[in-house]
């Protein structure tokens, strides 16, 4: 090896080790940063024109990555946030049930009403018993109305959160567009884009929390992003994600759909519905879970109105609403509209404070004189009260679309509604716990594979220091040889 080649080898080694030291310093500094991946220097051997090895060349800086683990992390994160969102909503819906010992649920109020009517039937001339029955009837109606109010508030909150999620998605897509442009241009020019790749991965991870996504890598570090249902979210440029929020909700309100690049992906009429992410969870809560629970409350209200309806004593088979009313004027229960739980109330004709009579609970006649079961006004008359008590456990038909047994008594249907909500919440809690473990372990495995190990970096730094010293000694030796040659030529 000539002295010039030896000097070239030493100089290139010093430059390479300097670059490696700088990269290791970056790794150590970024070891605790979320999403930071280990960087390494890519080296190759240089050759002289005669084919002799002549030093090291720095070809670039690479980062450790694992596309399979990263894709798994994106997917599990989307599923986890979706499940957590639904669980949060169901936890709020469970406020309609409250602590079972406090007996605040509609089912509990129904049981209290039944008990007060049983007590009243045992002593039909007792005014205190009549007042207690009226109070429990009012509590029953109040419970259904307040439960409906909470359910619709959950839906309205979910709708507002969907708008927030859409804004976040558009913001993240904007950041993704900027980073992707930097990566593609930098890759084409040979620049170090590893930090930009890390930041892009973090943006995609944040995006996966909002909406389920899949990615496709292309030449020059370019990436294409789709929803988990296949709609393009990003390809060179960010696609438009739009949503029109609905401010006020009632049982008859339908929220709007989320549209990605002109395609509905969540909400009513979704052509290619997403299956994960916060946006999916919010849409499921707003349009499915809360709606089903509202329908159950409406069915309880409808069953209550039917159970307390009065029959015309002069024309059998003709019924009108009795103790419970569902609209401004008494109408046949078969025409009770959706959302009746929001309007149900006690008939003012049974409330002395509104000019009514407590005896009407015992005797009937709330819908008019023709509906009076006790025209003689007997103080010990209890037939109507016994009939009302029996009605709680009489089999009747409920809507089959509310995910409960359609052939049940009013009492069992109300109890099943509580069980449905609690069972769903328990199942979702279990799912969230399992998914949390999956996300945690996937993130840990990815970090173990692509993250920075400080001990390893310090060991490498020592090796580089020794290599640097060797290159320095080689330069010193070459310098000494050159001095000797100069002295010899004098």
PDB file of C-alpha atoms in Angstrom, residues 1-252:
ATOM      1  CA  UNK A   1       0.000   0.000   0.000  1.00  0.00           C
ATOM      2  CA  UNK A   2       1.429   3.373  -0.982  1.00  0.00           C
ATOM      3  CA  UNK A   3       1.659   6.180   1.547  1.00  0.00           C
ATOM      4  CA  UNK A   4      -0.917   8.221  -0.368  1.00  0.00           C
ATOM      5  CA  UNK A   5      -3.403   5.355  -0.246  1.00  0.00           C
ATOM      6  CA  UNK A   6      -2.666   4.789   3.435  1.00  0.00           C
ATOM      7  CA  UNK A   7      -3.269   8.457   4.102  1.00  0.00           C
ATOM      8  CA  UNK A   8      -6.542   8.314   2.145  1.00  0.00           C
ATOM      9  CA  UNK A   9      -7.667   5.281   4.163  1.00  0.00           C
ATOM     10  CA  UNK A  10      -6.889   7.026   7.433  1.00  0.00           C
ATOM     11  CA  UNK A  11      -8.619  10.266   6.430  1.00  0.00           C
ATOM     12  CA  UNK A  12     -11.766   8.517   5.196  1.00  0.00           C
ATOM     13  CA  UNK A  13     -11.846   6.421   8.382  1.00  0.00           C
ATOM     14  CA  UNK A  14     -11.662   9.547  10.512  1.00  0.00           C
ATOM     15  CA  UNK A  15     -14.520  11.149   8.538  1.00  0.00           C
ATOM     16  CA  UNK A  16     -16.626   7.982   8.784  1.00  0.00           C
ATOM     17  CA  UNK A  17     -16.043   7.642  12.519  1.00  0.00           C
ATOM     18  CA  UNK A  18     -16.909  11.291  13.007  1.00  0.00           C
ATOM     19  CA  UNK A  19     -20.221  10.735  11.199  1.00  0.00           C
ATOM     20  CA  UNK A  20     -20.881   7.597  13.241  1.00  0.00           C
ATOM     21  CA  UNK A  21     -20.178   9.481  16.473  1.00  0.00           C
ATOM     22  CA  UNK A  22     -22.621  12.188  15.438  1.00  0.00           C
ATOM     23  CA  UNK A  23     -25.329   9.628  14.653  1.00  0.00           C
ATOM     24  CA  UNK A  24     -24.801   7.843  17.973  1.00  0.00           C
ATOM     25  CA  UNK A  25     -25.108  11.193  19.747  1.00  0.00           C
ATOM     26  CA  UNK A  26     -28.444  11.686  17.925  1.00  0.00           C
ATOM     27  CA  UNK A  27     -29.583   8.241  19.017  1.00  0.00           C
ATOM     28  CA  UNK A  28     -28.720   8.877  22.655  1.00  0.00           C
ATOM     29  CA  UNK A  29     -30.387  12.304  22.613  1.00  0.00           C
ATOM     30  CA  UNK A  30     -33.570  10.921  21.015  1.00  0.00           C
ATOM     31  CA  UNK A  31     -33.766   7.668  22.970  1.00  0.00           C
ATOM     32  CA  UNK A  32     -36.643   8.924  25.147  1.00  0.00           C
ATOM     33  CA  UNK A  33     -38.559  10.687  22.369  1.00  0.00           C
ATOM     34  CA  UNK A  34     -41.813   8.968  21.308  1.00  0.00           C
ATOM     35  CA  UNK A  35     -41.453   7.280  17.940  1.00  0.00           C
ATOM     36  CA  UNK A  36     -37.701   7.847  17.633  1.00  0.00           C
ATOM     37  CA  UNK A  37     -35.984   4.997  15.789  1.00  0.00           C
ATOM     38  CA  UNK A  38     -32.347   4.003  15.905  1.00  0.00           C
ATOM     39  CA  UNK A  39     -30.173   5.503  13.158  1.00  0.00           C
ATOM     40  CA  UNK A  40     -27.069   3.943  11.688  1.00  0.00           C
ATOM     41  CA  UNK A  41     -24.434   4.995   9.165  1.00  0.00           C
ATOM     42  CA  UNK A  42     -24.250   3.106   5.892  1.00  0.00           C
ATOM     43  CA  UNK A  43     -20.631   2.590   4.846  1.00  0.00           C
ATOM     44  CA  UNK A  44     -18.946   1.096   1.798  1.00  0.00           C
ATOM     45  CA  UNK A  45     -15.353   0.507   0.753  1.00  0.00           C
ATOM     46  CA  UNK A  46     -13.658   2.857  -1.704  1.00  0.00           C
ATOM     47  CA  UNK A  47     -11.244   1.494  -4.300  1.00  0.00           C
ATOM     48  CA  UNK A  48      -8.369   3.069  -6.195  1.00  0.00           C
ATOM     49  CA  UNK A  49      -8.125   3.015  -9.958  1.00  0.00           C
ATOM     50  CA  UNK A  50      -5.958  -0.080  -9.627  1.00  0.00           C
ATOM     51  CA  UNK A  51      -8.655  -1.895  -7.657  1.00  0.00           C
ATOM     52  CA  UNK A  52      -6.930  -1.509  -4.325  1.00  0.00           C
ATOM     53  CA  UNK A  53      -9.055  -0.824  -1.211  1.00  0.00           C
ATOM     54  CA  UNK A  54      -8.681   2.856  -0.444  1.00  0.00           C
ATOM     55  CA  UNK A  55     -10.820   3.780   2.522  1.00  0.00           C
ATOM     56  CA  UNK A  56     -14.461   4.165   3.597  1.00  0.00           C
ATOM     57  CA  UNK A  57     -17.331   6.050   2.006  1.00  0.00           C
ATOM     58  CA  UNK A  58     -20.413   7.272   3.896  1.00  0.00           C
ATOM     59  CA  UNK A  59     -23.356   6.315   1.687  1.00  0.00           C
ATOM     60  CA  UNK A  60     -26.046   7.711   3.937  1.00  0.00           C
ATOM     61  CA  UNK A  61     -27.924   7.297   7.190  1.00  0.00           C
ATOM     62  CA  UNK A  62     -30.568   4.611   7.665  1.00  0.00           C
ATOM     63  CA  UNK A  63     -33.032   3.936  10.420  1.00  0.00           C
ATOM     64  CA  UNK A  64     -34.258   0.674  11.860  1.00  0.00           C
ATOM     65  CA  UNK A  65     -37.863  -0.171  10.984  1.00  0.00           C
ATOM     66  CA  UNK A  66     -40.289  -3.102  11.095  1.00  0.00           C
ATOM     67  CA  UNK A  67     -43.213  -2.598   8.734  1.00  0.00           C
ATOM     68  CA  UNK A  68     -45.142  -5.621  10.038  1.00  0.00           C
ATOM     69  CA  UNK A  69     -45.001  -4.514  13.676  1.00  0.00           C
ATOM     70  CA  UNK A  70     -45.755  -0.925  12.736  1.00  0.00           C
ATOM     71  CA  UNK A  71     -48.826  -1.935  10.689  1.00  0.00           C
ATOM     72  CA  UNK A  72     -49.979  -4.071  13.614  1.00  0.00           C
ATOM     73  CA  UNK A  73     -49.574  -1.087  15.937  1.00  0.00           C
ATOM     74  CA  UNK A  74     -51.647   1.124  13.635  1.00  0.00           C
ATOM     75  CA  UNK A  75     -54.413  -1.468  13.463  1.00  0.00           C
ATOM     76  CA  UNK A  76     -54.511  -2.300  17.183  1.00  0.00           C
ATOM     77  CA  UNK A  77     -54.442   1.396  18.101  1.00  0.00           C
ATOM     78  CA  UNK A  78     -57.460   2.073  15.879  1.00  0.00           C
ATOM     79  CA  UNK A  79     -59.429  -0.814  17.357  1.00  0.00           C
ATOM     80  CA  UNK A  80     -58.492   0.194  20.892  1.00  0.00           C
ATOM     81  CA  UNK A  81     -59.574   3.825  20.548  1.00  0.00           C
ATOM     82  CA  UNK A  82     -62.852   2.744  18.934  1.00  0.00           C
ATOM     83  CA  UNK A  83     -63.660   0.380  21.796  1.00  0.00           C
ATOM     84  CA  UNK A  84     -62.634   2.909  24.439  1.00  0.00           C
ATOM     85  CA  UNK A  85     -64.889   5.534  22.850  1.00  0.00           C
ATOM     86  CA  UNK A  86     -67.901   3.219  22.913  1.00  0.00           C
ATOM     87  CA  UNK A  87     -67.120   2.215  26.506  1.00  0.00           C
ATOM     88  CA  UNK A  88     -66.947   5.865  27.592  1.00  0.00           C
ATOM     89  CA  UNK A  89     -70.355   6.477  26.033  1.00  0.00           C
ATOM     90  CA  UNK A  90     -71.898   3.376  27.612  1.00  0.00           C
ATOM     91  CA  UNK A  91     -70.513   4.435  30.980  1.00  0.00           C
ATOM     92  CA  UNK A  92     -72.401   7.694  30.607  1.00  0.00           C
ATOM     93  CA  UNK A  93     -75.541   5.835  29.561  1.00  0.00           C
ATOM     94  CA  UNK A  94     -75.182   3.746  32.712  1.00  0.00           C
ATOM     95  CA  UNK A  95     -75.845   6.925  34.691  1.00  0.00           C
ATOM     96  CA  UNK A  96     -79.513   6.223  33.932  1.00  0.00           C
ATOM     97  CA  UNK A  97     -79.109   3.125  36.083  1.00  0.00           C
ATOM     98  CA  UNK A  98     -76.865   4.546  38.791  1.00  0.00           C
ATOM     99  CA  UNK A  99     -75.955   2.637  41.905  1.00  0.00           C
ATOM    100  CA  UNK A 100     -78.299  -0.356  42.150  1.00  0.00           C
ATOM    101  CA  UNK A 101     -78.721   0.302  45.860  1.00  0.00           C
ATOM    102  CA  UNK A 102     -80.068   3.782  45.100  1.00  0.00           C
ATOM    103  CA  UNK A 103     -82.714   2.287  42.753  1.00  0.00           C
ATOM    104  CA  UNK A 104     -82.708   5.194  40.324  1.00  0.00           C
ATOM    105  CA  UNK A 105     -83.163   3.259  37.067  1.00  0.00           C
ATOM    106  CA  UNK A 106     -86.485   3.157  35.188  1.00  0.00           C
ATOM    107  CA  UNK A 107     -86.710  -0.550  36.086  1.00  0.00           C
ATOM    108  CA  UNK A 108     -86.305   0.271  39.773  1.00  0.00           C
ATOM    109  CA  UNK A 109     -88.871   3.056  39.568  1.00  0.00           C
ATOM    110  CA  UNK A 110     -91.241   0.623  37.884  1.00  0.00           C
ATOM    111  CA  UNK A 111     -90.820  -1.787  40.781  1.00  0.00           C
ATOM    112  CA  UNK A 112     -91.509   0.985  43.285  1.00  0.00           C
ATOM    113  CA  UNK A 113     -94.671   1.965  41.405  1.00  0.00           C
ATOM    114  CA  UNK A 114     -95.877  -1.629  41.371  1.00  0.00           C
ATOM    115  CA  UNK A 115     -95.279  -1.965  45.126  1.00  0.00           C
ATOM    116  CA  UNK A 116     -97.130   1.265  45.906  1.00  0.00           C
ATOM    117  CA  UNK A 117    -100.126   0.106  43.847  1.00  0.00           C
ATOM    118  CA  UNK A 118    -100.103  -3.230  45.661  1.00  0.00           C
ATOM    119  CA  UNK A 119    -100.162  -1.389  48.973  1.00  0.00           C
ATOM    120  CA  UNK A 120    -102.914   0.891  47.733  1.00  0.00           C
ATOM    121  CA  UNK A 121    -104.960  -2.107  46.535  1.00  0.00           C
ATOM    122  CA  UNK A 122    -104.767  -3.588  50.039  1.00  0.00           C
ATOM    123  CA  UNK A 123    -106.315  -0.411  51.464  1.00  0.00           C
ATOM    124  CA  UNK A 124    -108.118   1.408  48.607  1.00  0.00           C
ATOM    125  CA  UNK A 125    -109.622   4.039  50.906  1.00  0.00           C
ATOM    126  CA  UNK A 126    -106.226   5.148  52.239  1.00  0.00           C
ATOM    127  CA  UNK A 127    -105.368   8.630  50.986  1.00  0.00           C
ATOM    128  CA  UNK A 128    -101.721   8.297  52.007  1.00  0.00           C
ATOM    129  CA  UNK A 129    -101.422   5.138  49.908  1.00  0.00           C
ATOM    130  CA  UNK A 130    -103.032   6.964  46.981  1.00  0.00           C
ATOM    131  CA  UNK A 131    -100.613   9.854  47.335  1.00  0.00           C
ATOM    132  CA  UNK A 132     -97.679   7.434  47.434  1.00  0.00           C
ATOM    133  CA  UNK A 133     -98.909   5.747  44.250  1.00  0.00           C
ATOM    134  CA  UNK A 134     -99.204   9.141  42.535  1.00  0.00           C
ATOM    135  CA  UNK A 135     -95.707  10.139  43.677  1.00  0.00           C
ATOM    136  CA  UNK A 136     -94.211   6.924  42.345  1.00  0.00           C
ATOM    137  CA  UNK A 137     -96.057   7.364  39.070  1.00  0.00           C
ATOM    138  CA  UNK A 138     -94.520  10.839  38.741  1.00  0.00           C
ATOM    139  CA  UNK A 139     -91.077   9.440  39.633  1.00  0.00           C
ATOM    140  CA  UNK A 140     -91.535   6.789  36.963  1.00  0.00           C
ATOM    141  CA  UNK A 141     -92.300   9.391  34.305  1.00  0.00           C
ATOM    142  CA  UNK A 142     -89.479  11.647  35.525  1.00  0.00           C
ATOM    143  CA  UNK A 143     -87.039   8.745  35.297  1.00  0.00           C
ATOM    144  CA  UNK A 144     -87.930   8.021  31.677  1.00  0.00           C
ATOM    145  CA  UNK A 145     -87.718  11.692  30.712  1.00  0.00           C
ATOM    146  CA  UNK A 146     -84.373  12.271  32.453  1.00  0.00           C
ATOM    147  CA  UNK A 147     -82.983   9.045  30.993  1.00  0.00           C
ATOM    148  CA  UNK A 148     -84.025  10.176  27.528  1.00  0.00           C
ATOM    149  CA  UNK A 149     -82.423  13.551  28.091  1.00  0.00           C
ATOM    150  CA  UNK A 150     -79.150  11.894  29.067  1.00  0.00           C
ATOM    151  CA  UNK A 151     -79.243   9.508  26.091  1.00  0.00           C
ATOM    152  CA  UNK A 152     -79.756  12.368  23.663  1.00  0.00           C
ATOM    153  CA  UNK A 153     -77.009  14.361  25.363  1.00  0.00           C
ATOM    154  CA  UNK A 154     -74.676  11.398  24.830  1.00  0.00           C
ATOM    155  CA  UNK A 155     -75.625  11.401  21.147  1.00  0.00           C
ATOM    156  CA  UNK A 156     -75.135  15.167  20.852  1.00  0.00           C
ATOM    157  CA  UNK A 157     -71.749  14.938  22.580  1.00  0.00           C
ATOM    158  CA  UNK A 158     -70.716  12.112  20.256  1.00  0.00           C
ATOM    159  CA  UNK A 159     -71.751  14.221  17.273  1.00  0.00           C
ATOM    160  CA  UNK A 160     -69.701  17.173  18.515  1.00  0.00           C
ATOM    161  CA  UNK A 161     -66.742  14.868  19.134  1.00  0.00           C
ATOM    162  CA  UNK A 162     -67.087  13.559  15.579  1.00  0.00           C
ATOM    163  CA  UNK A 163     -66.691  17.119  14.327  1.00  0.00           C
ATOM    164  CA  UNK A 164     -63.594  17.517  16.507  1.00  0.00           C
ATOM    165  CA  UNK A 165     -62.203  14.230  15.209  1.00  0.00           C
ATOM    166  CA  UNK A 166     -62.739  15.290  11.594  1.00  0.00           C
ATOM    167  CA  UNK A 167     -60.887  18.551  12.239  1.00  0.00           C
ATOM    168  CA  UNK A 168     -58.019  16.588  13.787  1.00  0.00           C
ATOM    169  CA  UNK A 169     -57.951  14.212  10.822  1.00  0.00           C
ATOM    170  CA  UNK A 170     -57.713  17.104   8.364  1.00  0.00           C
ATOM    171  CA  UNK A 171     -54.961  18.697  10.452  1.00  0.00           C
ATOM    172  CA  UNK A 172     -52.981  15.443  10.560  1.00  0.00           C
ATOM    173  CA  UNK A 173     -53.429  14.935   6.827  1.00  0.00           C
ATOM    174  CA  UNK A 174     -52.017  18.420   6.267  1.00  0.00           C
ATOM    175  CA  UNK A 175     -48.948  17.577   8.364  1.00  0.00           C
ATOM    176  CA  UNK A 176     -48.631  14.280   6.528  1.00  0.00           C
ATOM    177  CA  UNK A 177     -48.633  16.069   3.181  1.00  0.00           C
ATOM    178  CA  UNK A 178     -45.835  18.391   4.280  1.00  0.00           C
ATOM    179  CA  UNK A 179     -43.678  15.597   5.717  1.00  0.00           C
ATOM    180  CA  UNK A 180     -44.276  13.302   2.773  1.00  0.00           C
ATOM    181  CA  UNK A 181     -43.137  16.026   0.380  1.00  0.00           C
ATOM    182  CA  UNK A 182     -39.940  16.540   2.407  1.00  0.00           C
ATOM    183  CA  UNK A 183     -39.258  12.794   2.437  1.00  0.00           C
ATOM    184  CA  UNK A 184     -39.804  12.274  -1.280  1.00  0.00           C
ATOM    185  CA  UNK A 185     -37.689  15.283  -2.311  1.00  0.00           C
ATOM    186  CA  UNK A 186     -34.992  14.457   0.250  1.00  0.00           C
ATOM    187  CA  UNK A 187     -34.801  10.829  -0.859  1.00  0.00           C
ATOM    188  CA  UNK A 188     -34.456  11.892  -4.483  1.00  0.00           C
ATOM    189  CA  UNK A 189     -31.619  14.292  -3.609  1.00  0.00           C
ATOM    190  CA  UNK A 190     -29.870  11.874  -1.236  1.00  0.00           C
ATOM    191  CA  UNK A 191     -30.517  13.948   1.901  1.00  0.00           C
ATOM    192  CA  UNK A 192     -30.958  12.462   5.377  1.00  0.00           C
ATOM    193  CA  UNK A 193     -34.732  12.093   5.853  1.00  0.00           C
ATOM    194  CA  UNK A 194     -34.728   9.662   8.767  1.00  0.00           C
ATOM    195  CA  UNK A 195     -36.039  12.205  11.283  1.00  0.00           C
ATOM    196  CA  UNK A 196     -38.828  13.164   8.876  1.00  0.00           C
ATOM    197  CA  UNK A 197     -39.705   9.480   8.517  1.00  0.00           C
ATOM    198  CA  UNK A 198     -39.980   9.218  12.311  1.00  0.00           C
ATOM    199  CA  UNK A 199     -42.248  12.253  12.440  1.00  0.00           C
ATOM    200  CA  UNK A 200     -44.396  10.889   9.611  1.00  0.00           C
ATOM    201  CA  UNK A 201     -44.801   7.605  11.456  1.00  0.00           C
ATOM    202  CA  UNK A 202     -45.980   9.509  14.533  1.00  0.00           C
ATOM    203  CA  UNK A 203     -48.476  11.452  12.429  1.00  0.00           C
ATOM    204  CA  UNK A 204     -49.815   8.206  10.982  1.00  0.00           C
ATOM    205  CA  UNK A 205     -50.075   6.711  14.472  1.00  0.00           C
ATOM    206  CA  UNK A 206     -52.055   9.750  15.650  1.00  0.00           C
ATOM    207  CA  UNK A 207     -54.217   9.459  12.527  1.00  0.00           C
ATOM    208  CA  UNK A 208     -54.925   5.800  13.317  1.00  0.00           C
ATOM    209  CA  UNK A 209     -56.370   6.863  16.665  1.00  0.00           C
ATOM    210  CA  UNK A 210     -58.981   8.949  14.865  1.00  0.00           C
ATOM    211  CA  UNK A 211     -59.778   6.630  11.941  1.00  0.00           C
ATOM    212  CA  UNK A 212     -58.793   3.127  10.924  1.00  0.00           C
ATOM    213  CA  UNK A 213     -56.117   3.272   8.212  1.00  0.00           C
ATOM    214  CA  UNK A 214     -53.872   1.131   6.048  1.00  0.00           C
ATOM    215  CA  UNK A 215     -50.740   2.347   4.270  1.00  0.00           C
ATOM    216  CA  UNK A 216     -48.905   1.548   1.043  1.00  0.00           C
ATOM    217  CA  UNK A 217     -45.241   2.442   0.510  1.00  0.00           C
ATOM    218  CA  UNK A 218     -44.021   3.606  -2.891  1.00  0.00           C
ATOM    219  CA  UNK A 219     -40.750   4.688  -4.475  1.00  0.00           C
ATOM    220  CA  UNK A 220     -38.652   7.479  -2.923  1.00  0.00           C
ATOM    221  CA  UNK A 221     -40.240   7.005   0.485  1.00  0.00           C
ATOM    222  CA  UNK A 222     -43.687   8.041  -0.745  1.00  0.00           C
ATOM    223  CA  UNK A 223     -46.716   6.697   1.097  1.00  0.00           C
ATOM    224  CA  UNK A 224     -50.410   6.288   0.281  1.00  0.00           C
ATOM    225  CA  UNK A 225     -52.991   6.134   3.076  1.00  0.00           C
ATOM    226  CA  UNK A 226     -56.425   4.505   2.875  1.00  0.00           C
ATOM    227  CA  UNK A 227     -59.210   4.116   5.379  1.00  0.00           C
ATOM    228  CA  UNK A 228     -59.569   0.572   6.689  1.00  0.00           C
ATOM    229  CA  UNK A 229     -62.519   0.262   4.303  1.00  0.00           C
ATOM    230  CA  UNK A 230     -60.415   1.210   1.267  1.00  0.00           C
ATOM    231  CA  UNK A 231     -61.220   4.889   0.660  1.00  0.00           C
ATOM    232  CA  UNK A 232     -58.199   7.038  -0.220  1.00  0.00           C
ATOM    233  CA  UNK A 233     -57.255   9.453   2.552  1.00  0.00           C
ATOM    234  CA  UNK A 234     -53.908  10.574   1.171  1.00  0.00           C
ATOM    235  CA  UNK A 235     -52.125  10.122  -2.137  1.00  0.00           C
ATOM    236  CA  UNK A 236     -49.576  12.852  -2.894  1.00  0.00           C
ATOM    237  CA  UNK A 237     -52.109  15.289  -1.474  1.00  0.00           C
ATOM    238  CA  UNK A 238     -54.574  15.078   1.410  1.00  0.00           C
ATOM    239  CA  UNK A 239     -58.137  14.187   0.483  1.00  0.00           C
ATOM    240  CA  UNK A 240     -61.074  16.152   1.855  1.00  0.00           C
ATOM    241  CA  UNK A 241     -62.786  14.845   5.007  1.00  0.00           C
ATOM    242  CA  UNK A 242     -66.067  16.625   5.764  1.00  0.00           C
ATOM    243  CA  UNK A 243     -68.814  16.429   8.357  1.00  0.00           C
ATOM    244  CA  UNK A 244     -71.790  18.649   9.143  1.00  0.00           C
ATOM    245  CA  UNK A 245     -72.505  18.537  12.896  1.00  0.00           C
ATOM    246  CA  UNK A 246     -76.025  18.422  14.302  1.00  0.00           C
ATOM    247  CA  UNK A 247     -76.442  20.660  17.337  1.00  0.00           C
ATOM    248  CA  UNK A 248     -79.675  19.421  18.914  1.00  0.00           C
ATOM    249  CA  UNK A 249     -80.748  15.809  19.279  1.00  0.00           C
ATOM    250  CA  UNK A 250     -83.980  14.075  20.132  1.00  0.00           C
ATOM    251  CA  UNK A 251     -85.156  10.514  19.586  1.00  0.00           C
ATOM    252  CA  UNK A 252     -86.160  11.282  15.993  1.00  0.00           C
TER     253      UNK A 252
END
